[in-house]
PDB file of C-alpha atoms in Angstrom:
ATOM      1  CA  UNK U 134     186.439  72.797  83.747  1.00  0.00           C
ATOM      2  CA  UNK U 135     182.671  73.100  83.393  1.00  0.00           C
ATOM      3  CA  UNK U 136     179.757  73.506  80.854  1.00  0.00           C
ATOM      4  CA  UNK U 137     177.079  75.907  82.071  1.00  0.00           C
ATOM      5  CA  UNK U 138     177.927  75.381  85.379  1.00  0.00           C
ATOM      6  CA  UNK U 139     178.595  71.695  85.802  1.00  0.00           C
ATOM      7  CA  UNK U 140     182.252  70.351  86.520  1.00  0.00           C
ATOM      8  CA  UNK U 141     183.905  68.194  83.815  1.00  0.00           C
ATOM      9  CA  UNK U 142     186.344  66.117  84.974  1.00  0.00           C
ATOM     10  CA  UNK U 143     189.430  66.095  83.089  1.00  0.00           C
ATOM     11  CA  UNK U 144     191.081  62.940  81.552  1.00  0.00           C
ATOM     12  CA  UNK U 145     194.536  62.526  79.921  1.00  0.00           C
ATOM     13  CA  UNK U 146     194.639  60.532  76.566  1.00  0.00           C
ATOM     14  CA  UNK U 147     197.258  58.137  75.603  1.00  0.00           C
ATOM     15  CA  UNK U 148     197.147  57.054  71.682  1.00  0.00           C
ATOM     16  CA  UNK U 149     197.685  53.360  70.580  1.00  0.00           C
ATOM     17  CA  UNK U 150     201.111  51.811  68.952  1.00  0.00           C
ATOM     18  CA  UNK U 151     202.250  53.957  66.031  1.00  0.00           C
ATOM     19  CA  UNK U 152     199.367  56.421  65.752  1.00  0.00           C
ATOM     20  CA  UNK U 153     199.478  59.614  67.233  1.00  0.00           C
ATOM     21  CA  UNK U 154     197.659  62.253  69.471  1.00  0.00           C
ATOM     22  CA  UNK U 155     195.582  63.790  66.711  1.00  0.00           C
ATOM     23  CA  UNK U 156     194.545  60.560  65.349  1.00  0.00           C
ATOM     24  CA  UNK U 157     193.470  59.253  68.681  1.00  0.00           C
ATOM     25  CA  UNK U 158     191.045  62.080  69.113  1.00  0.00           C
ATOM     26  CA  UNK U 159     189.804  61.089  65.630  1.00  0.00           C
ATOM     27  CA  UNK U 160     189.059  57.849  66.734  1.00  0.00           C
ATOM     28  CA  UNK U 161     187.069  59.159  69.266  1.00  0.00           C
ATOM     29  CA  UNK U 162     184.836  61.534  67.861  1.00  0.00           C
ATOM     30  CA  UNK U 163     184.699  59.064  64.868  1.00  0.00           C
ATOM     31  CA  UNK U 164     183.279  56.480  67.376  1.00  0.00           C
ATOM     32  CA  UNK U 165     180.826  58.423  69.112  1.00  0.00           C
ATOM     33  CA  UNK U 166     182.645  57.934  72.320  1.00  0.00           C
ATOM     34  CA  UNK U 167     183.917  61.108  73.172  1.00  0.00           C
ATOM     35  CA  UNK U 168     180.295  62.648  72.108  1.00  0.00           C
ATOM     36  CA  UNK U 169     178.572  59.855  74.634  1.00  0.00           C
ATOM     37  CA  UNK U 170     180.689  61.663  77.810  1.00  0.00           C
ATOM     38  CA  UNK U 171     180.936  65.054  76.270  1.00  0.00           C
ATOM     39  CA  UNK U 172     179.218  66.444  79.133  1.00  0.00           C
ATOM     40  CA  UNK U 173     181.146  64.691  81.835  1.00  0.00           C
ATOM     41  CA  UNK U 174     184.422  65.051  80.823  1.00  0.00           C
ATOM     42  CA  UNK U 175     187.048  67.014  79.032  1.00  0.00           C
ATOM     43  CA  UNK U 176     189.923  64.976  76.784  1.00  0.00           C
ATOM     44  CA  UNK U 177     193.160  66.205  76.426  1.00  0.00           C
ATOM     45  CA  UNK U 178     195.534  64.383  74.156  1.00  0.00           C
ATOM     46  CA  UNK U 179     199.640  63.802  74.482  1.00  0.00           C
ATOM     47  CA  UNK U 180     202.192  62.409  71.698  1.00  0.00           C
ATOM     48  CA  UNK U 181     204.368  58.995  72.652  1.00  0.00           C
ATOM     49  CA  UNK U 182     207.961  60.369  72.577  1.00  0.00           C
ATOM     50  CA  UNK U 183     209.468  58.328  69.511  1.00  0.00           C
ATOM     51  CA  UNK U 184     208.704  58.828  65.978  1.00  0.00           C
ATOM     52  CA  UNK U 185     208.687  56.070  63.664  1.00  0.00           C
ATOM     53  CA  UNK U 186     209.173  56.156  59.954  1.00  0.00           C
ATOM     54  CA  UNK U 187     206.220  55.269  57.512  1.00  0.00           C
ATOM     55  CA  UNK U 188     207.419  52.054  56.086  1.00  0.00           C
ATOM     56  CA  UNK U 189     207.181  51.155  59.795  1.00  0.00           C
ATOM     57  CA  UNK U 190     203.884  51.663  60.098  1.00  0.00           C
ATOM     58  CA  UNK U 191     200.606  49.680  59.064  1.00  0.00           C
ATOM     59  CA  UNK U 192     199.539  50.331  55.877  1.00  0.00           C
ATOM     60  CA  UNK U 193     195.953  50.693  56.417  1.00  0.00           C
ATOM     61  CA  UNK U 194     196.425  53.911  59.232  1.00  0.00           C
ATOM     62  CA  UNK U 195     198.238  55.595  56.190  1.00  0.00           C
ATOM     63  CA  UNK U 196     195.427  55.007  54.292  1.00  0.00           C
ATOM     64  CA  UNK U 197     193.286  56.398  56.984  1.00  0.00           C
ATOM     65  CA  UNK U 198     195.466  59.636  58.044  1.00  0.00           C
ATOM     66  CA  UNK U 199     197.436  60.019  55.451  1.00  0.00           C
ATOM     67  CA  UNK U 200     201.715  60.009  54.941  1.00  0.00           C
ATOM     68  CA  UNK U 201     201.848  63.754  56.440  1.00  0.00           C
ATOM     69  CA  UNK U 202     200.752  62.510  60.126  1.00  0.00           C
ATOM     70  CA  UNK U 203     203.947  62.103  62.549  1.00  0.00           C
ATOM     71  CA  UNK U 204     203.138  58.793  63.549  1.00  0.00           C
ATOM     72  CA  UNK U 205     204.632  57.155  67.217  1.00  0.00           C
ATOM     73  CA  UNK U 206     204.924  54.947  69.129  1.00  0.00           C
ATOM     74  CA  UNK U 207     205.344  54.619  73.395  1.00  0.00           C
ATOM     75  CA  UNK U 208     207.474  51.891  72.925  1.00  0.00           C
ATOM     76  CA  UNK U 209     208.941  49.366  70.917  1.00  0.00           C
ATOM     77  CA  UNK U 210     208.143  44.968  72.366  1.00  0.00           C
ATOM     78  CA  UNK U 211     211.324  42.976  71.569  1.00  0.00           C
ATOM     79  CA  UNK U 212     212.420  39.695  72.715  1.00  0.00           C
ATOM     80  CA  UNK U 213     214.102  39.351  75.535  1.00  0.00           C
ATOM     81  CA  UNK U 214     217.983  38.587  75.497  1.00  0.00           C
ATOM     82  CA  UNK U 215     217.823  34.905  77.705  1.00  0.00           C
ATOM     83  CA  UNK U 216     215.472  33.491  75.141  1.00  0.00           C
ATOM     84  CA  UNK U 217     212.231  33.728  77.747  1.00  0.00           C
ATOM     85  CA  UNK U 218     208.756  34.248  76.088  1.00  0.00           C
ATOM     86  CA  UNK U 219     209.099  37.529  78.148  1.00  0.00           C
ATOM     87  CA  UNK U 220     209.900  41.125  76.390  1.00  0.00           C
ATOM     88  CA  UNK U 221     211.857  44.154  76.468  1.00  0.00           C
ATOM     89  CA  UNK U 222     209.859  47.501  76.042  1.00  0.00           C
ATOM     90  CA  UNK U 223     212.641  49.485  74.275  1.00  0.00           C
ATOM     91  CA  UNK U 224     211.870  53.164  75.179  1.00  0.00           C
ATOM     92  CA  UNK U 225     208.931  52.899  78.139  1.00  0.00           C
ATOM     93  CA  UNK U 226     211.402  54.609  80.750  1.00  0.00           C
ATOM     94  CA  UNK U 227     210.973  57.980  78.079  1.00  0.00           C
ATOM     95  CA  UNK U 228     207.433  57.086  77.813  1.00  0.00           C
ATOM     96  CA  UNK U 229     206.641  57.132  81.638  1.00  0.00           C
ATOM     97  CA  UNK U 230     208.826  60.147  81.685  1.00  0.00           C
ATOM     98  CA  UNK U 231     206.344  62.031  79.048  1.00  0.00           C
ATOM     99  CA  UNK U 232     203.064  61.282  80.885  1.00  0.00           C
ATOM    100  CA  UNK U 233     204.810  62.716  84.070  1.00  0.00           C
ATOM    101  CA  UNK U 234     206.220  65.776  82.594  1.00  0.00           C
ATOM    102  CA  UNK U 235     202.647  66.351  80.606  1.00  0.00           C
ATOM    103  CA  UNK U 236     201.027  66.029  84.026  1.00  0.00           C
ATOM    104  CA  UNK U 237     203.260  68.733  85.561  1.00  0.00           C
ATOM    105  CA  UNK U 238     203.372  71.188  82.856  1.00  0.00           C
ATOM    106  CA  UNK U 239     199.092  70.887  82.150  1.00  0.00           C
ATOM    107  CA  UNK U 240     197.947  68.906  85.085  1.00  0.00           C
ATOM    108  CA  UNK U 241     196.443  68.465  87.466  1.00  0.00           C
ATOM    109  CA  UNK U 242     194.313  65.299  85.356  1.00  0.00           C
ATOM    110  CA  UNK U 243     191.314  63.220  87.332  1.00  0.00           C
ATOM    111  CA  UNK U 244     192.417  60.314  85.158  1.00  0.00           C
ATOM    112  CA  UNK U 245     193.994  58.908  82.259  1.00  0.00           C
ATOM    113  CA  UNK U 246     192.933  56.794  79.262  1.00  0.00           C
ATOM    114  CA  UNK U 247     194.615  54.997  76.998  1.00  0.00           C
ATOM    115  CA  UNK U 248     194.095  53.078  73.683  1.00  0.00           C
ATOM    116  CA  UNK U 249     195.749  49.598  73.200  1.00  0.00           C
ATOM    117  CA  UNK U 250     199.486  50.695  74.048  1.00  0.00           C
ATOM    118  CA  UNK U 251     198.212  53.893  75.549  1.00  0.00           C
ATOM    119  CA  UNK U 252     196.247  51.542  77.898  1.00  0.00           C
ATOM    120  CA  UNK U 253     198.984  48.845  79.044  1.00  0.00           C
ATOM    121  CA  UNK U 254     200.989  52.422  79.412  1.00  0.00           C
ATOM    122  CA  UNK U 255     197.858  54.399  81.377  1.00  0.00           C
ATOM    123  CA  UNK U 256     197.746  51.172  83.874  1.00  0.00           C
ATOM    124  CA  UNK U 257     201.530  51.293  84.471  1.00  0.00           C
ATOM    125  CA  UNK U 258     200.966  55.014  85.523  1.00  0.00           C
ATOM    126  CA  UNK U 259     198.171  54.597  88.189  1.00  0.00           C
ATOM    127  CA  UNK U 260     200.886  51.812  89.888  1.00  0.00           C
ATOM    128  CA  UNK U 261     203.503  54.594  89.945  1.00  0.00           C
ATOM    129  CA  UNK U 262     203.435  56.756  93.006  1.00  0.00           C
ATOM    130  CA  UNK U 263     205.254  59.604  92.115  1.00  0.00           C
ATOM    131  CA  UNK U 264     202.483  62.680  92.682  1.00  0.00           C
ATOM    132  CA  UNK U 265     203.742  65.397  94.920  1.00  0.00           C
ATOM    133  CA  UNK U 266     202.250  63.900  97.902  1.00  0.00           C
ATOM    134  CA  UNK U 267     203.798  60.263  96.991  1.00  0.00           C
ATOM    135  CA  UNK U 268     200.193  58.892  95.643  1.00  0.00           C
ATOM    136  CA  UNK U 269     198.989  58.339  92.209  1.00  0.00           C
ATOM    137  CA  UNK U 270     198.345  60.827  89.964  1.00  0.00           C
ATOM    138  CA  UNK U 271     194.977  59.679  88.931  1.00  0.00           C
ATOM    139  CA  UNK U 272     192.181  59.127  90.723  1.00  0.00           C
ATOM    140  CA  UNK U 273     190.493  56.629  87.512  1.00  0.00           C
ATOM    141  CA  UNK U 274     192.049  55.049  84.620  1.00  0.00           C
ATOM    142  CA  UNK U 275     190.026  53.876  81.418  1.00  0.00           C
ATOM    143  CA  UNK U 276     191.582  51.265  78.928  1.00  0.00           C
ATOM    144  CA  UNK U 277     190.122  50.169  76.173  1.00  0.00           C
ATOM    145  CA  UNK U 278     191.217  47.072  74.129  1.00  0.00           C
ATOM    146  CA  UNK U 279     194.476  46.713  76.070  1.00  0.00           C
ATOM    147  CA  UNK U 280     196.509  44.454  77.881  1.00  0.00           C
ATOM    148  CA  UNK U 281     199.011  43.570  81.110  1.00  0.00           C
ATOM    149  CA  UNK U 282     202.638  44.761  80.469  1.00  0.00           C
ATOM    150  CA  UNK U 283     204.826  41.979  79.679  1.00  0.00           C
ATOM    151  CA  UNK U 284     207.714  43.681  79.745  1.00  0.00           C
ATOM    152  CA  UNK U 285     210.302  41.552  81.823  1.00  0.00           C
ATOM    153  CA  UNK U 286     210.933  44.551  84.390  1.00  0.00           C
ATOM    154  CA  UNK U 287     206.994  44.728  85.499  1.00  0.00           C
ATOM    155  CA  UNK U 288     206.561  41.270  85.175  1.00  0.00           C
ATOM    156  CA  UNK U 289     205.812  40.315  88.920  1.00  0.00           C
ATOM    157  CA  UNK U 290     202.962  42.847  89.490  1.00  0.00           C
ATOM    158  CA  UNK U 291     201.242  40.573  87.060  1.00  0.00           C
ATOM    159  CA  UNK U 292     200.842  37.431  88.362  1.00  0.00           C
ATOM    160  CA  UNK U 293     197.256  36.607  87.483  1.00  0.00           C
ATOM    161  CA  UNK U 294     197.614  38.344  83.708  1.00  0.00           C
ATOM    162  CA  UNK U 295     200.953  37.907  82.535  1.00  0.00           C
ATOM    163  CA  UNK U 296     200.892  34.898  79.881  1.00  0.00           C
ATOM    164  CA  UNK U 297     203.350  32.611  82.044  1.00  0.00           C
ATOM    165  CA  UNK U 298     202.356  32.831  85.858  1.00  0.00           C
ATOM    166  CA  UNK U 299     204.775  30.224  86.591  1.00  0.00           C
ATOM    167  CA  UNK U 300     207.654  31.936  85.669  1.00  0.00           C
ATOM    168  CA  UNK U 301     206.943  35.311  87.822  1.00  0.00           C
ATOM    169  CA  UNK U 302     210.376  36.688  88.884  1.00  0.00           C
ATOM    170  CA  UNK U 303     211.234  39.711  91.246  1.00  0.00           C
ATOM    171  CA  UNK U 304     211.183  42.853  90.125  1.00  0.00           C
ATOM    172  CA  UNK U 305     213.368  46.051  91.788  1.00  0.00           C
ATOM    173  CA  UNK U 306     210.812  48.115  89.876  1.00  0.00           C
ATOM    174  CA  UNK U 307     208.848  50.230  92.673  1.00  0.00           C
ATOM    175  CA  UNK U 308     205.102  50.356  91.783  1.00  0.00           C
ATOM    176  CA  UNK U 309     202.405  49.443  94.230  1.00  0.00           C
ATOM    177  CA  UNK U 310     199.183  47.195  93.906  1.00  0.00           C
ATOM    178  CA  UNK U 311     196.346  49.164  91.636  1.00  0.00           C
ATOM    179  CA  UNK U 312     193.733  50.191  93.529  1.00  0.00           C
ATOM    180  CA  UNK U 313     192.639  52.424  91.001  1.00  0.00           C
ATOM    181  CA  UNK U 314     188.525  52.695  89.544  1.00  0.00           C
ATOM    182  CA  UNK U 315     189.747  51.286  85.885  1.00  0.00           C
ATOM    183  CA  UNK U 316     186.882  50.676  83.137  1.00  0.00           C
ATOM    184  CA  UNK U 317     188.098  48.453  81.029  1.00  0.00           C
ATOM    185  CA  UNK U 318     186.350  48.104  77.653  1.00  0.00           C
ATOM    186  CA  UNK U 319     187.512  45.259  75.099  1.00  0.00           C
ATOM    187  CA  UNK U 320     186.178  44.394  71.687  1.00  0.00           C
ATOM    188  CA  UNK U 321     184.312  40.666  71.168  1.00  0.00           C
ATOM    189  CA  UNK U 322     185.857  40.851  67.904  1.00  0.00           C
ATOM    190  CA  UNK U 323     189.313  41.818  68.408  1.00  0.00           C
ATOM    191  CA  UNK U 324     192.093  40.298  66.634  1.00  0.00           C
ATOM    192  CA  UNK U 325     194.572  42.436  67.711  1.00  0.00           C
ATOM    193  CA  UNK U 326     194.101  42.125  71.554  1.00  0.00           C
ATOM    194  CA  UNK U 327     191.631  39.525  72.296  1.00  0.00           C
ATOM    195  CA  UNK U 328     189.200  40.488  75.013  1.00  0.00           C
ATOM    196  CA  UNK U 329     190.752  37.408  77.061  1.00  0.00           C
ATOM    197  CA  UNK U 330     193.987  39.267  77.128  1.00  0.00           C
ATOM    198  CA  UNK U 331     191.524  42.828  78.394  1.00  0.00           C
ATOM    199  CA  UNK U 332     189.885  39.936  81.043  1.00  0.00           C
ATOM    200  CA  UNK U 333     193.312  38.648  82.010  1.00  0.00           C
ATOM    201  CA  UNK U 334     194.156  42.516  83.192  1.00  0.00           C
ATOM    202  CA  UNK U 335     191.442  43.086  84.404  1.00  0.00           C
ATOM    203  CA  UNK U 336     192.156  40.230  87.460  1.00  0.00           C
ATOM    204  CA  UNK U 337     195.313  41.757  87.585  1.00  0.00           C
ATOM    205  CA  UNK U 338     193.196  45.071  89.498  1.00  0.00           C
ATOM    206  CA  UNK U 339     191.679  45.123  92.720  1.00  0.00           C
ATOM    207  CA  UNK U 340     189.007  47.716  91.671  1.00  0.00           C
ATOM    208  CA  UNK U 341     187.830  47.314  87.483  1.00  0.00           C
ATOM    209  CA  UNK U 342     184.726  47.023  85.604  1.00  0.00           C
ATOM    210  CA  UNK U 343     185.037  45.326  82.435  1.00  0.00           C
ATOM    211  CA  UNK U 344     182.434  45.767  79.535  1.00  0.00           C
ATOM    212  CA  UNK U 345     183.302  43.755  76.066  1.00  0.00           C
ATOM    213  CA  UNK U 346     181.285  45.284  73.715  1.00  0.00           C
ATOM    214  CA  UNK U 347     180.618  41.738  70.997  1.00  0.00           C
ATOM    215  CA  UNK U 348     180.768  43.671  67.664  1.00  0.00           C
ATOM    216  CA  UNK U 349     183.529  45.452  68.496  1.00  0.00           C
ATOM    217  CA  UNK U 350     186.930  44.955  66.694  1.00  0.00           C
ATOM    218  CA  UNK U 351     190.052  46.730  67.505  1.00  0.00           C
ATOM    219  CA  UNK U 352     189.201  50.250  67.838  1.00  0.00           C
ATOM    220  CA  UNK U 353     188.093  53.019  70.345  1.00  0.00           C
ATOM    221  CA  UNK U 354     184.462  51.484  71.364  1.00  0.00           C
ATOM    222  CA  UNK U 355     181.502  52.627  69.900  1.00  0.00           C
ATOM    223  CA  UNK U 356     179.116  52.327  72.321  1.00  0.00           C
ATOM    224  CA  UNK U 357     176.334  50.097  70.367  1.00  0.00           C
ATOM    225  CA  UNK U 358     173.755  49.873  72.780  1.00  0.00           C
ATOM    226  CA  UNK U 359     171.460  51.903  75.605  1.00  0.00           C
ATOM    227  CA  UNK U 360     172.946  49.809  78.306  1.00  0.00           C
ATOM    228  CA  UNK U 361     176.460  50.459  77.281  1.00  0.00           C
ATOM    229  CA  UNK U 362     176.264  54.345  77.418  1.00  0.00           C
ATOM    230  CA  UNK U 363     174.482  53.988  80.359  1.00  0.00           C
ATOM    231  CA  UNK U 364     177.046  52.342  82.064  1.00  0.00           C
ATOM    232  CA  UNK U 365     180.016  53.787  80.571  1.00  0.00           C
ATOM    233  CA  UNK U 366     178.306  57.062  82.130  1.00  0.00           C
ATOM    234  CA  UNK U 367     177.515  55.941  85.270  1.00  0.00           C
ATOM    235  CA  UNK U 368     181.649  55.057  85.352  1.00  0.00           C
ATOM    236  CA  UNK U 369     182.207  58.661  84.666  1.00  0.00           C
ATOM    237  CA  UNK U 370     179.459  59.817  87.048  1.00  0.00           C
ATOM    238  CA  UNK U 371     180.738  57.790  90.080  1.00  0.00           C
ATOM    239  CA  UNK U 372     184.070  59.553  89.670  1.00  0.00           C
ATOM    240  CA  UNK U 373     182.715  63.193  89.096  1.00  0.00           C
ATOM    241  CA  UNK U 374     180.327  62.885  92.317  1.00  0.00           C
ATOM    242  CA  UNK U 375     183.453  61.718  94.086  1.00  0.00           C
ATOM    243  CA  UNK U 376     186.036  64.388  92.609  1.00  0.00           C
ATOM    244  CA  UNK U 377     182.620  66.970  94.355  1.00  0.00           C
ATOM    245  CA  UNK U 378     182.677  65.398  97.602  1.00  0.00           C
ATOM    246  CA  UNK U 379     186.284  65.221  97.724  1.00  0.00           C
ATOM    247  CA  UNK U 380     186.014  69.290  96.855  1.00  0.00           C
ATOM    248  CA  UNK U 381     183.470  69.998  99.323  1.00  0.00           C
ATOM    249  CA  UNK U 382     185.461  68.155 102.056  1.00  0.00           C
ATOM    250  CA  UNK U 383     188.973  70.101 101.289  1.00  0.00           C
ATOM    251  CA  UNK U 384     186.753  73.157 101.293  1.00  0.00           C
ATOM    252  CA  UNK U 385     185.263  72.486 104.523  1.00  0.00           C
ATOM    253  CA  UNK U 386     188.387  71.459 105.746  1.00  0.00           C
ATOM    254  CA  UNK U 387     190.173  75.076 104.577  1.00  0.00           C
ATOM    255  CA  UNK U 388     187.694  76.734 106.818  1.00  0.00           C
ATOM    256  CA  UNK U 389     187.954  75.092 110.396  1.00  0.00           C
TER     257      UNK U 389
END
């Protein structure tokens, strides 16, 4: 899309555990962030596929958003059956699923973005090559206050970030190595996801920025400072001036 003129590049956005679509976008305008990249990008927002009950969800988002708001979650983390510190994501096949079908039906997306679950969930989907022409679907990824997927299946494409390198095992799960631009924002004060958890992802990708914002807790970033903005922008930026000269070469291209 595009505001007088300029391209927008268009991101998909993946709420955090037991929230929602609508609530996400609250989050954003709340903290400034979607009003910082207004002009560079257009958000679109998509609901996890399982609904959860309100006595399963944390008290202070009712208080927030009230008892009326479908809440829901991408997944649910359980133990895993041998006993392992590792975990079984009960529901992420349907999640994956959701993301794909959402980028058929209003797609095509530049790139994705996810919040805390959204984000582990938005970094699964730039491994998975399952565009038309067998590539990724998104040419960036931004996560904010997330973390590496620790369920057992997807365990081995985290050997630098998963919490027990030692015990990486094979996985038949076909996803390739992330080569995708990923801003990764964490929170110095997070309690929820610490940003050594964000950090330990981060290694985990072959091309990521990471900016850990200190006052921060666990919420979408407000961007506190100058030098934040500027380079959350300059993130958005690079990938607009690319998506351009990608354009202008498949244009070219049409007419030889």
């Amino acid at each position: 899309s595009s505001a007088g003129g300029r391209s927008r590049l268009r991101v998909l956005c993946l709420h955090s555990f037991r929230t929602s679509s609508s609530i996400l976008k609250k989050q954003m305008d709340f903290s400034g962030f979607a009003a910082d990249v207004a002009d560079l990008v257009d958000f679109d927002f998509v609901d996890a596929p399982h609904t959860v009950p309100n006595d399963k969800v944390d008290a202070r988002l009712l208080d927030l958003f009230g008892e009326d708001e479908p809440y829901r979650e991408w997944w649910n983390a359980n133990p895993a059956p041998d006993g392992s510190s590792d975990q079984v994501y009960e529901g992420l096949y349907d999640a994956m699923k959701t993301v794909r079908d959402r980028t058929t039906q209003f797609g095509p997306y530049d790139g994705i973005l996810g919040f805390s679950q959204g984000g582990c969930l938005a970094e699964l989907m730039c491994r998975s090559a399952w565009a038309a022409d067998g590539s990724c679907a998104f040419r960036f990824a931004v996560i904010m206050c997330s973390f590496a997927c620790r369920d057992a299946s997807f365990k081995s494409i985290y050997p630098e970030a998963t919490f027990d390198a030692n015990e990486v095992q094979n996985s038949d799960v076909p996803l390739s190595v992330n080569h995708t631009p990923t801003l990764l924002l964490a929170g110095g004060r997070d309690r929820g996801v610490p940003p050594e958890l964000t950090g330990r992802l981060a290694k985990a990708l072959q091309n990521s920025t990471m900016i850990t914002i200190p006052e921060n807790n666990h919420a979408v970033p407000r961007l506190r400072t100058e030098q934040q903005k500027e380079s959350v922008r300059k993130f958005f930026e690079d990938r607009l001036s690319e998506k351009s000269a990608s354009t202008a070469s498949a244009g070219a291209a049409g007419r030889m």
